Structures are given as structure tokens and as C-alpha cells.
Coordinates of C-alpha atoms and ligand atoms in Angstrom, one line a residue:
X1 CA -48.2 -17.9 -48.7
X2 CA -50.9 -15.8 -48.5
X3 CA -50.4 -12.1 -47.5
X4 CA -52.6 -10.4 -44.7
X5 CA -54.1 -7.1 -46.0
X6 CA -56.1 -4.4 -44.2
X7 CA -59.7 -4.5 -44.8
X8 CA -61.5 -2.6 -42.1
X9 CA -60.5 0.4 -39.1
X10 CA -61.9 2.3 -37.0
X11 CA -61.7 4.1 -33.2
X12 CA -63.0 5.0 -30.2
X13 CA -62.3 7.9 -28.1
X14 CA -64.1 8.2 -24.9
X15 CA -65.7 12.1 -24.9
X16 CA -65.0 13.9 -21.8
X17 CA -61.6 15.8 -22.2
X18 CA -58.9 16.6 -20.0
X19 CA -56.5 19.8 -21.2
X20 CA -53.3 21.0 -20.0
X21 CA -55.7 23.8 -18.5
X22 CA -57.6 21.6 -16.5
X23 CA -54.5 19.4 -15.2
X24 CA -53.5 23.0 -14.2
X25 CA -55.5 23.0 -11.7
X26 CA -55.2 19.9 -9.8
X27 CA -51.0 19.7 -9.9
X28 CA -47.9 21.7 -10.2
X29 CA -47.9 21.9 -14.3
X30 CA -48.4 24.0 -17.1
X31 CA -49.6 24.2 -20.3
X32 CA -46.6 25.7 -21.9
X33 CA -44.9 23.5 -20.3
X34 CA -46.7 20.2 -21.3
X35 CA -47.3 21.3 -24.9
X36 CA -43.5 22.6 -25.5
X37 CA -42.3 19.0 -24.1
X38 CA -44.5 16.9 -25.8
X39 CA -46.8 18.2 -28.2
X40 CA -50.0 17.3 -26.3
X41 CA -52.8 20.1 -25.8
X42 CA -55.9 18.1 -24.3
X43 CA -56.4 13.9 -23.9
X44 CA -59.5 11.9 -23.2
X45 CA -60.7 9.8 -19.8
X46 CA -62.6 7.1 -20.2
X47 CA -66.4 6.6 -18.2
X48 CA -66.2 2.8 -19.2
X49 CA -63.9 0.6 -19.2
X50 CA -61.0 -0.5 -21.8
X51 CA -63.0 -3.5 -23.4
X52 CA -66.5 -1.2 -24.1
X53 CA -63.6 1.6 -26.0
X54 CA -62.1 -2.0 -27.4
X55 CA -65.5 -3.4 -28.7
X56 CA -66.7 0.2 -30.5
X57 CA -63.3 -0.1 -32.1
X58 CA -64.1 -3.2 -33.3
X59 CA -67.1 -2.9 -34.1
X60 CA -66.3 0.2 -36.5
X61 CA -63.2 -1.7 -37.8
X62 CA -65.5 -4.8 -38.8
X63 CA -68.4 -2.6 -40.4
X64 CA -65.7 -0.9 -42.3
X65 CA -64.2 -4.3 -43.6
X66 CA -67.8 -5.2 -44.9
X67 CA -67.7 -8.5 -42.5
X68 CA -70.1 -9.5 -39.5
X69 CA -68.2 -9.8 -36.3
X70 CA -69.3 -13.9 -36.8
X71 CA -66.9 -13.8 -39.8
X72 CA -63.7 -12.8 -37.5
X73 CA -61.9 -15.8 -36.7
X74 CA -59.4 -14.6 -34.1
X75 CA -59.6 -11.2 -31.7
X76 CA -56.4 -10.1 -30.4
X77 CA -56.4 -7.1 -28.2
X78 CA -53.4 -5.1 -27.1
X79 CA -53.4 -3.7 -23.9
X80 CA -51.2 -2.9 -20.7
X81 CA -54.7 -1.9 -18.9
X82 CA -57.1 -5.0 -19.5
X83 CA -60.2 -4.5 -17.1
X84 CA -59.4 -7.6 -15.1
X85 CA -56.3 -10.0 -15.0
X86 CA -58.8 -12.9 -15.9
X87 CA -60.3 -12.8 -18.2
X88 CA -58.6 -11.1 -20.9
X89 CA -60.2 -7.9 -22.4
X90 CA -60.2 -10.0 -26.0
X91 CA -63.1 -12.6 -24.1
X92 CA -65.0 -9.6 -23.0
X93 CA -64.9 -7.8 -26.2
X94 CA -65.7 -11.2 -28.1
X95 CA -69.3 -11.3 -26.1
X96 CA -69.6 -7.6 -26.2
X97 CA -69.8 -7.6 -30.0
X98 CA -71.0 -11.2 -31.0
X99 CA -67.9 -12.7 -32.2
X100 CA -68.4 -15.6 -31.6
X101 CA -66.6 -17.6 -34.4
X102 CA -62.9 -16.2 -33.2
X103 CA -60.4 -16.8 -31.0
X104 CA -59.5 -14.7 -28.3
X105 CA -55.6 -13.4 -26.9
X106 CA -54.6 -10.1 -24.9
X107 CA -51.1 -9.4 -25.7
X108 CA -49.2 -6.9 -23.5
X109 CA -46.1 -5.3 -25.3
X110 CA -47.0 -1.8 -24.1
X111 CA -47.0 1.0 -26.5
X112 CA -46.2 -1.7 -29.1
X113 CA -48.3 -3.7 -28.2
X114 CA -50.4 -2.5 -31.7
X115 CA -47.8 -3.8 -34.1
X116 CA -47.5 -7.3 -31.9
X117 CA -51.0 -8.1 -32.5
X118 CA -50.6 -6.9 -36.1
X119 CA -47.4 -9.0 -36.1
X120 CA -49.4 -12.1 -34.3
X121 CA -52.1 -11.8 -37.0
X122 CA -49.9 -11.7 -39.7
X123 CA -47.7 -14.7 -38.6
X124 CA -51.3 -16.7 -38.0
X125 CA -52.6 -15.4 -41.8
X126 CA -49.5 -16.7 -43.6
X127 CA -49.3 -19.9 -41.9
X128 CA -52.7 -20.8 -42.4
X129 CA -54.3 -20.7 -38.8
X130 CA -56.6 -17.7 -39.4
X131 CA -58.4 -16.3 -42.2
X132 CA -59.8 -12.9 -40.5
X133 CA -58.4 -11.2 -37.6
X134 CA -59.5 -8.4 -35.9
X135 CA -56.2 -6.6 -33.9
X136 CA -57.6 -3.8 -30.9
X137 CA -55.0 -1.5 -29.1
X138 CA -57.1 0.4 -26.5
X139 CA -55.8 1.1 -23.2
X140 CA -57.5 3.2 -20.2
X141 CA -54.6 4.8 -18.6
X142 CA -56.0 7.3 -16.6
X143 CA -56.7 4.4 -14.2
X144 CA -52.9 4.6 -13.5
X145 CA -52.5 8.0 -13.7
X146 CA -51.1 9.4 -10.2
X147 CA -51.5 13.0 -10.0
X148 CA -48.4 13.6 -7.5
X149 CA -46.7 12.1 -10.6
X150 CA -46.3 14.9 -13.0
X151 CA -43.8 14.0 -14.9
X152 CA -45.8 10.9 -16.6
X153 CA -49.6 12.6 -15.3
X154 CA -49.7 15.0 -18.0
X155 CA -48.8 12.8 -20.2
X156 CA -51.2 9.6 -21.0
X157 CA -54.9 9.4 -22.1
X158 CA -57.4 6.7 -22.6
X159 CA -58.6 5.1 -26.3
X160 CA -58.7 2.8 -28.4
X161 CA -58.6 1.7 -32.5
X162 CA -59.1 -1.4 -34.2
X163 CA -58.1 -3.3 -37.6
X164 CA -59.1 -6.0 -39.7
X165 CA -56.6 -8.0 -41.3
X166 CA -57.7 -10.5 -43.9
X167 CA -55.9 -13.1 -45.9
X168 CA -55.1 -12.4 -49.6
X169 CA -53.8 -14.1 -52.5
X170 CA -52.3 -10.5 -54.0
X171 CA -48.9 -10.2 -53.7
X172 CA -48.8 -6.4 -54.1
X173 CA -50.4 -5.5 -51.0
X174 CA -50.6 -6.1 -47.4
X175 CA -48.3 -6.3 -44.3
X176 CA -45.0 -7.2 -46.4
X177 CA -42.5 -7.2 -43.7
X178 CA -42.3 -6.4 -39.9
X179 CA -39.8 -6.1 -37.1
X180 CA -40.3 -6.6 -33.3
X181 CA -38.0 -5.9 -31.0
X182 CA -37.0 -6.1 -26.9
X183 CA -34.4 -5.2 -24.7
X184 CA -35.9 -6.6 -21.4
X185 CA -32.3 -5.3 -19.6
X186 CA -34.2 -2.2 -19.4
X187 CA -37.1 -3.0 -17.6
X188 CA -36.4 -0.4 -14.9
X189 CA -36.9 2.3 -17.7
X190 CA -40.6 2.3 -17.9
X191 CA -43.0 0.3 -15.2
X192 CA -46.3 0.2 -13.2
X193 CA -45.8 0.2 -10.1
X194 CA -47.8 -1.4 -7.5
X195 CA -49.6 -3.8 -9.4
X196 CA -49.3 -7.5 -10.3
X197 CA -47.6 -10.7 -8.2
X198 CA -45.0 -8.4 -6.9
X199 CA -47.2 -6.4 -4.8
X200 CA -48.7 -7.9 -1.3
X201 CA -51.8 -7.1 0.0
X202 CA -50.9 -5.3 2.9
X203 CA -48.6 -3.0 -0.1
X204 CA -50.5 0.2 -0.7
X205 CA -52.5 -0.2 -3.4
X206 CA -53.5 3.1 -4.5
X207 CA -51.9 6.1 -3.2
X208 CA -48.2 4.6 -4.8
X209 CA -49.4 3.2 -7.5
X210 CA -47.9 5.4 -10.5
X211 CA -46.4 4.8 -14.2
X212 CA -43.2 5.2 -13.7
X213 CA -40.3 6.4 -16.4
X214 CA -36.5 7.8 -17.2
X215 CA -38.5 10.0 -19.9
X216 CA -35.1 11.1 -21.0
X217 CA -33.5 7.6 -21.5
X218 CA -36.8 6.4 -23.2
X219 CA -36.8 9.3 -25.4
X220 CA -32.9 8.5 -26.2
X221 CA -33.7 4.8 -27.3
X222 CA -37.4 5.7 -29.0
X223 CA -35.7 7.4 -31.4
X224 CA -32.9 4.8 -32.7
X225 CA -35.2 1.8 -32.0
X226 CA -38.2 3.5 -33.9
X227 CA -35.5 4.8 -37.1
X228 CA -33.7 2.0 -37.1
X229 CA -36.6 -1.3 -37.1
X230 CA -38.0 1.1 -39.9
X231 CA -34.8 1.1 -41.9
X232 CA -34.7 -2.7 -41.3
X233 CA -37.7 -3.5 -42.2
X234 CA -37.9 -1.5 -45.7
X235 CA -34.3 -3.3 -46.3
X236 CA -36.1 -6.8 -45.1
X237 CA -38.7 -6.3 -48.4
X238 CA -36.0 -4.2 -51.1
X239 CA -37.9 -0.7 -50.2
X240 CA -35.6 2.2 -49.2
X241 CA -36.5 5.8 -47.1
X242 CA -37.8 6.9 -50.3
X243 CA -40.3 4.8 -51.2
X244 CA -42.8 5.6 -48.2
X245 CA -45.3 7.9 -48.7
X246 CA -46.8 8.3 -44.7
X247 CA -45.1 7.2 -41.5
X248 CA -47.8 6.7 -38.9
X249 CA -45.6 6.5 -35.6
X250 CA -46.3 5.6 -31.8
X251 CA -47.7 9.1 -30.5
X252 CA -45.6 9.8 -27.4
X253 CA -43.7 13.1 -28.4
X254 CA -44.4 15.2 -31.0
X255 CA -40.5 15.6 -29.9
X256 CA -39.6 11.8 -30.4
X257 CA -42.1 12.1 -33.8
X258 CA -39.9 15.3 -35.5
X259 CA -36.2 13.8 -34.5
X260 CA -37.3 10.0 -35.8
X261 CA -38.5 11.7 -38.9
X262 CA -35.6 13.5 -39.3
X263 CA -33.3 10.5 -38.8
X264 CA -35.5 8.7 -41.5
X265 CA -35.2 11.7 -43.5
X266 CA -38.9 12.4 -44.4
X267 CA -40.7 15.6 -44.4
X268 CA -43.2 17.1 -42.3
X269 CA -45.9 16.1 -44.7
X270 CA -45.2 12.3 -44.4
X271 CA -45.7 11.8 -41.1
X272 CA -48.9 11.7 -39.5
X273 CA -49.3 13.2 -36.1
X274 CA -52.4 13.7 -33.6
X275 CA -50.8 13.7 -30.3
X276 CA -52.1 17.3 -29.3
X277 CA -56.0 15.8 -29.3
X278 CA -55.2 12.6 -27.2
X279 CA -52.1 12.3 -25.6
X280 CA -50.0 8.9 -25.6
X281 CA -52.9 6.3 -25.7
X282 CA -50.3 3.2 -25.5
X283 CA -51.1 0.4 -28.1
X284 CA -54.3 2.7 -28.9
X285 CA -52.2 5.3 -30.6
X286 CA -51.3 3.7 -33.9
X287 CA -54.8 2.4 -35.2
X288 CA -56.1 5.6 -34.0
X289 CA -54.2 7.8 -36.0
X290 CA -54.4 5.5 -39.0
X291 CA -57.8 6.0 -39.1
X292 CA -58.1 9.8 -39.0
X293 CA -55.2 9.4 -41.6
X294 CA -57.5 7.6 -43.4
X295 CA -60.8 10.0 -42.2
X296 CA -58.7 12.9 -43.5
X297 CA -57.7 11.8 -46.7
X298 CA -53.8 11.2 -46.4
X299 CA -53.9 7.5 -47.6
X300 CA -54.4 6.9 -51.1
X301 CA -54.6 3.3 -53.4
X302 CA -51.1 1.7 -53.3
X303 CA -49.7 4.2 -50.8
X304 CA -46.3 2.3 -48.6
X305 CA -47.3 2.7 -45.0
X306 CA -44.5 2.7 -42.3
X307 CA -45.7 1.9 -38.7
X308 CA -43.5 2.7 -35.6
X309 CA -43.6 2.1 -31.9
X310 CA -41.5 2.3 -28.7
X311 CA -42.7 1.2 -25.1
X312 CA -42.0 -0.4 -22.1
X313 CA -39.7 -3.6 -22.0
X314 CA -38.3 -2.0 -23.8
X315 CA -40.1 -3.0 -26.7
X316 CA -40.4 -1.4 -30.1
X317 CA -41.4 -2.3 -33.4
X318 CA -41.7 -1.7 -37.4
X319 CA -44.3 -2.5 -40.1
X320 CA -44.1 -1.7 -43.7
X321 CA -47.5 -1.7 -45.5
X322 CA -48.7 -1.5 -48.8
X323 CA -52.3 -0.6 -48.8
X324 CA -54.6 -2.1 -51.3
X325 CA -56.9 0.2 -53.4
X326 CA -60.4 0.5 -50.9
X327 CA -59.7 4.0 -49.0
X328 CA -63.1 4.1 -47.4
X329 CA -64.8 2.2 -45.3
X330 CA -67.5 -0.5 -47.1
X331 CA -70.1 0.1 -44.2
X332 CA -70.5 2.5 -40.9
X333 CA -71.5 1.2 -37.8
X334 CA -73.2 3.2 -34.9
X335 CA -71.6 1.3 -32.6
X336 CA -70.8 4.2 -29.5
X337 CA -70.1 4.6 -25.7
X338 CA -73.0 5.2 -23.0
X339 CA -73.3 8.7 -23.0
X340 CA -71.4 10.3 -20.4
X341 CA -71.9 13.8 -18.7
X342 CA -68.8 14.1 -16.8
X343 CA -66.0 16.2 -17.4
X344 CA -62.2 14.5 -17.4
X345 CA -61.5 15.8 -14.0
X346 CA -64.7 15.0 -12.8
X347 CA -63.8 11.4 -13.8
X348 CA -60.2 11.3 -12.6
X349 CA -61.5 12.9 -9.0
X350 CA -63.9 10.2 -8.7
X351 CA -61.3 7.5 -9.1
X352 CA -60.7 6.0 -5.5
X353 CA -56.8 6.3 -5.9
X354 CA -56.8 9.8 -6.4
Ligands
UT7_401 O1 -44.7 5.5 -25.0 C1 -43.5 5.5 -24.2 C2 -43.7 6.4 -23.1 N1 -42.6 7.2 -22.7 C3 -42.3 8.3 -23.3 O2 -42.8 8.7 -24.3 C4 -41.3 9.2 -22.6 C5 -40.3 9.8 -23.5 N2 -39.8 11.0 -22.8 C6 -40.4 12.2 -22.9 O3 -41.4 12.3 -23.6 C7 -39.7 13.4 -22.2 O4 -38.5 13.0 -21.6 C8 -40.7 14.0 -21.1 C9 -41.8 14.7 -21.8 C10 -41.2 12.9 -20.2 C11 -39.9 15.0 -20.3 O5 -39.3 16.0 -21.1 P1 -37.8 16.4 -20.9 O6 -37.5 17.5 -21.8 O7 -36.9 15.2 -20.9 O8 -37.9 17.0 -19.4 P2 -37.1 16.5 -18.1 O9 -37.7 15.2 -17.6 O10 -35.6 16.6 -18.3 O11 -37.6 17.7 -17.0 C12 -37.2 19.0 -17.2 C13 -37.8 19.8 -16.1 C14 -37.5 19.3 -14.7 O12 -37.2 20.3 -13.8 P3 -35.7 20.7 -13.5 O13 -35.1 19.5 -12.8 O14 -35.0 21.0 -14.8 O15 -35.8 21.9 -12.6 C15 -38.8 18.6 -14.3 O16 -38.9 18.6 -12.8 O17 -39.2 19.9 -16.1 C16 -39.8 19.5 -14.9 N3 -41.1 18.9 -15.1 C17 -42.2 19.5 -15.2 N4 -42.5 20.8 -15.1 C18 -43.8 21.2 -15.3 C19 -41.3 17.5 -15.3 N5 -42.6 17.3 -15.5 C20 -43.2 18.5 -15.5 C21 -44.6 19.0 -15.6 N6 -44.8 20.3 -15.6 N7 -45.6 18.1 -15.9

């Protein structure tokens, strides 16, 4: 069976920044307040849309795997915030970067969505119906964002990172075990609203429409869902807590982050956190911080790699990972956004629903 390996990574985050400062002054917030809670100092809003942050993800993800975007046979892309319903953000990034060779799926698992479409590829390398897979989470949140909503406002950003998984014959490295899980009884804990089948036209549209959460329910259940699928999934492949040498979790709460890691029992210095640059960028958050983990030096040949993620669904998820021995990328790509001169509020103002 062969083994799907990481080859390639890379991100996108769009440049005009929103701080706690700045969300100061448009609702009823501070910045003590935001950063004591959760960690997060400043995020980004997008100019574009979630497909162009998708495709420079995927683009940098490819260059770094050495491949042409010709030699990826399928494209998933995980996202709760597609650009349209039809068709999916996968199609559009397949024509914005030339894939043309690959298959294309969106897969919506919220903040998990990330280790889905890792899990998806995975599944598809080992039984043979792909060779090369390039998984996207990117998400554009700010599109949802409802500024009379401050308890999830301050809390979610726009971005995007990408993988390449490839099929390999090695048995020491590569995705070696995963767990996906979902409690859909618990729906009500996380939602949209105003959007989708549910929603009439004559419902309105933009001045309700809000993400919507029990943050302290979420935050009780993020915790044992995220310790526990990792503790599963290391028992799954004979690895215990003390084998893993960086735990790159779902960035929601640098909160959520510190008591998981403390339930797994690993230090400080094996998790990696960036939630004070970007906020919770949904399924973008994970391939993102994997590659500034890997930008920054904190992955090395060999190293076991634990992935974790929570979202709405519930869903939540594990992935154990031994990386192979490339660190750095095999080629850079200049792939980038249209330049933007903007500011983040500047973009959220001009939003029609705000
Ligand atoms: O990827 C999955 C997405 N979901 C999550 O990650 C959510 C997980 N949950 C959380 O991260 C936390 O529960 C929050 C950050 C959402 C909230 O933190 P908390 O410590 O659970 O605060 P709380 O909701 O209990 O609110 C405490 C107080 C309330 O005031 P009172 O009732 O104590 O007077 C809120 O009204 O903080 C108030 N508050 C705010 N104050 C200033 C809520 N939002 C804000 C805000 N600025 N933005």
C-alpha cells in the first residue's frame, strides 16, 4: 500500500491587516480583552476572493514539491467560504493555476476541514486512485464577519495554505495514521446564519447574517476532541505522547492551544502557535502554520508531526506524520495577490453587509 508523503507547502495571506486597535474603533471591544481571551493581536482581510488566496497557496505548495501544477492529479480545497455555491473553489483554482491533469472536490468540514482533505488524499493515495494531490484550506471569513457580533467579530481572519501529498513506496514516512470525527447532535454549537437552502429570499440577507457560536461549549469539547483523536491516533500506529516532537494544532485559542497541550502533556516548545498574526483562519490555519513551522526552522528530517483540529459539526480531527528528510522547499514560486492598497477596515467598510 503505498504511503502518502508531504512533498510541497506553502501560503497565502492577504496583506492589509486588521488589529484589535482597529476593531476598537468600529465596535464595543478591546484589545486587552481580545488578546487575554484568545491570543490573537492583529488578522488579515482579504481584497480577492478565497480561490485567488487558494491558487497562490497552491501554487507555492506545488513549486515547493518540485512538480508542475500539470503533474497534480486531484485538487481538493477545504473551505466553509467557497466564492460561489457552483462551482466549487477547487474548479476555479484548477483554471487559475493550470491544473489541468486533476480532479477537482471542495470539502466543507469547517475548521477541520484541512485534515479531511488530507484524510481524502490519503485514503485516494493508498488505494490507488491518485498519485499527486494538492489539499488547499483557505477561507475568507471576513465576508461573514458581523460587526454587531462581537463575540465571534474579533475573532476570525482570511487565508489560506496548501500541501502536496505524493505517493511513496517508504514505509518510514508519511501520513501514518488519522482520525476524523463528528458529533452532528451539536450542530446548534457553531453555524452561519442566513445563508444556504434554509434561508428565503425575502430573509434578510445581510444585516443578520453572522457566525454564530456557544464559544464556551466549543472551547469545552475542542479540548477533549483535539487531546483525545491525538491520543488515538498515536495508539492507532504504536506511537505514544512521547514520541512527537511538534504539535501543529487548529489556531482558535491560544487558550484551547495551552490546555490541549497540557492534556497531551507536551511543553511549550512542541507546539507551534501563530494565532496572534492571523486570527482563526478555519481550514487555512493548519497548512499555514506548518509552513512558517517549516519557514522558521522547527521541523527537522524524521521529526513525528501531530495535527489537530476542532470546528463546526462538530467536527474534529487527528493526523500523525512522520516527515521525510527534504525540509526546504525544491523551488519558489512568485505566485502573489493583486496588490492592494486598502487597509482591513477600509475593506470590511466597503462590504455591502456591513
Ligand atoms: O474554530 C472553532 C471556532 N470556535 C472557537 O474557537 C470558540 C471557542 N471559544 C472561545 O474561544 C472562547 O469561548 C471565546 C474567546 C469565544 C470567549 O471567551 P470566554 O472566556 O468564554 O468569554 P465569554 O464568552 O464567557 O464572555 C465573557 C464576557 C461576557 O461579558 P459578561 O457576560 O461576563 O459581562 C461577554 O459579553 O466577555 C464579553 N465579551 C466581550 N467583551 C469585549 C464577549 N466578546 C467580547 C469582546 N470584547 N469582543
Amino acid at each position: 500500500m503505498k504511503r502518502a508523503t508531504v512533498t510541497g507547502w506553502g501560503k497565502c495571506v492577504p496583506p492589509a491587516v486588521l488589529s484589535n486597535f482597529d476593531l476598537e474603533q468600529v465596535m464595543d471591544t478591546t484589545d486587552e480583552w481580545i488578546h487575554t481571551r484568545s491570543g490573537i493581536k492583529e488578522r488579515r482581510v482579504c481584497h480577492v476572493e478565497t480561490s485567488d488566496m487558494a491558487a497562490v497557496a497552491g501554487q507555492h505548495a506545488i513549486a515547493a514539491a518540485g512538480l508542475d501544477p500539470e503533474d497534480i492529479d486531484m485538487l481538493l480545497v477545504a473551505t466553509c467560504t467557497p466564492d460561489r455555491l457552483i462551482p466549487s473553489a477547487a474548479a476555479m483554482v484548477q483554471a487559475k493555476i493550470g491544473a489541468h491533469n486533476a480532479g477537482t472536490l471542495d470539502i466543507n468540514a469547517a475548521c477541520t476541514g484541512f485534515l479531511y482533505g488530507m484524510g481524502i488524499a490519503t485514503g485516494m493515495i493508498a488505494g490507488g486512485l491518485a498519485t499527486r494531490v494538492l489539499v488547499i484550506g483557505a477561507e475568507k471569513l471576513s465576508a461573514f464577519l458581523n460587526l454587531r457580533e462581537r463575540t465571534t467579530a474579533v475573532l476570525f481572519g482570511d487565508g489560506a495554505g496548501a500541501v502536496v501529498l505524493e505517493a511513496s513506496d517508504d514505509p518510514e514516512e508519511g501520513v501514518l495514521g488519522m482520525e476524523l470525527g463528528s458529533d452532528g447532535r451539536l450542530t446548534q454549537l457553531l453555524t452561519v446564519t442566513h445563508t444556504g437552502t434554509e434561508y428565503p429570499p425575502e430573509a434578510p440577507p445581510y444585516e443578520e447574517r453572522t457566525i454564530w457560536m456557544e464559544g464556551r461549549e466549543i472551547f469545552r469539547n475542542a479540548v477533549v476532541k483535539m487531546a483525545e483523536a491525538a491520543s488515538n491516533v498515536l495508539e492507532q500506529v504504536g506511537l505514544t505522547l512521547e514520541d512527537v516532537d511538534l504539535l501543529v494544532p487548529h489556531q482558535a485559542n491560544i487558550r484551547i492551544i495551552d490546555a490541549t497541550a497540557k492534556r497531551m502533556g507536551l511543553s511549550p516548545e512542541q507546539v507551534y502557535v501563530n494565532i496572534a498574526s492571523y486570527g482563526n483562519t478555519s481550514a487555512g490555519t493548519i497548512p499555514i502554520a506548518l509552513t512558517e513551522a517549516l519557514e522558521e526552522g522547527r521541523v527537522n528530517p524524521g521529526d513525528l508531526i501531530v495535527f489537530v483540529a476542532f470546528g463546526g459539526g462538530l467536527t474534529w480531527g487527528g493526523a500523525a506524520v512522520r516527515w521525510g528528510r527534504r525540509t526546504k522547499p525544491v523551488n519558489a514560486s512568485d505566485a502573489a495577490l493583486p496588490p492592494n492598497e486598502k487597509t482591513g477596515l477600509q475593506l470590511l467598510a466597503a462590504r455591502p453587509r456591513t
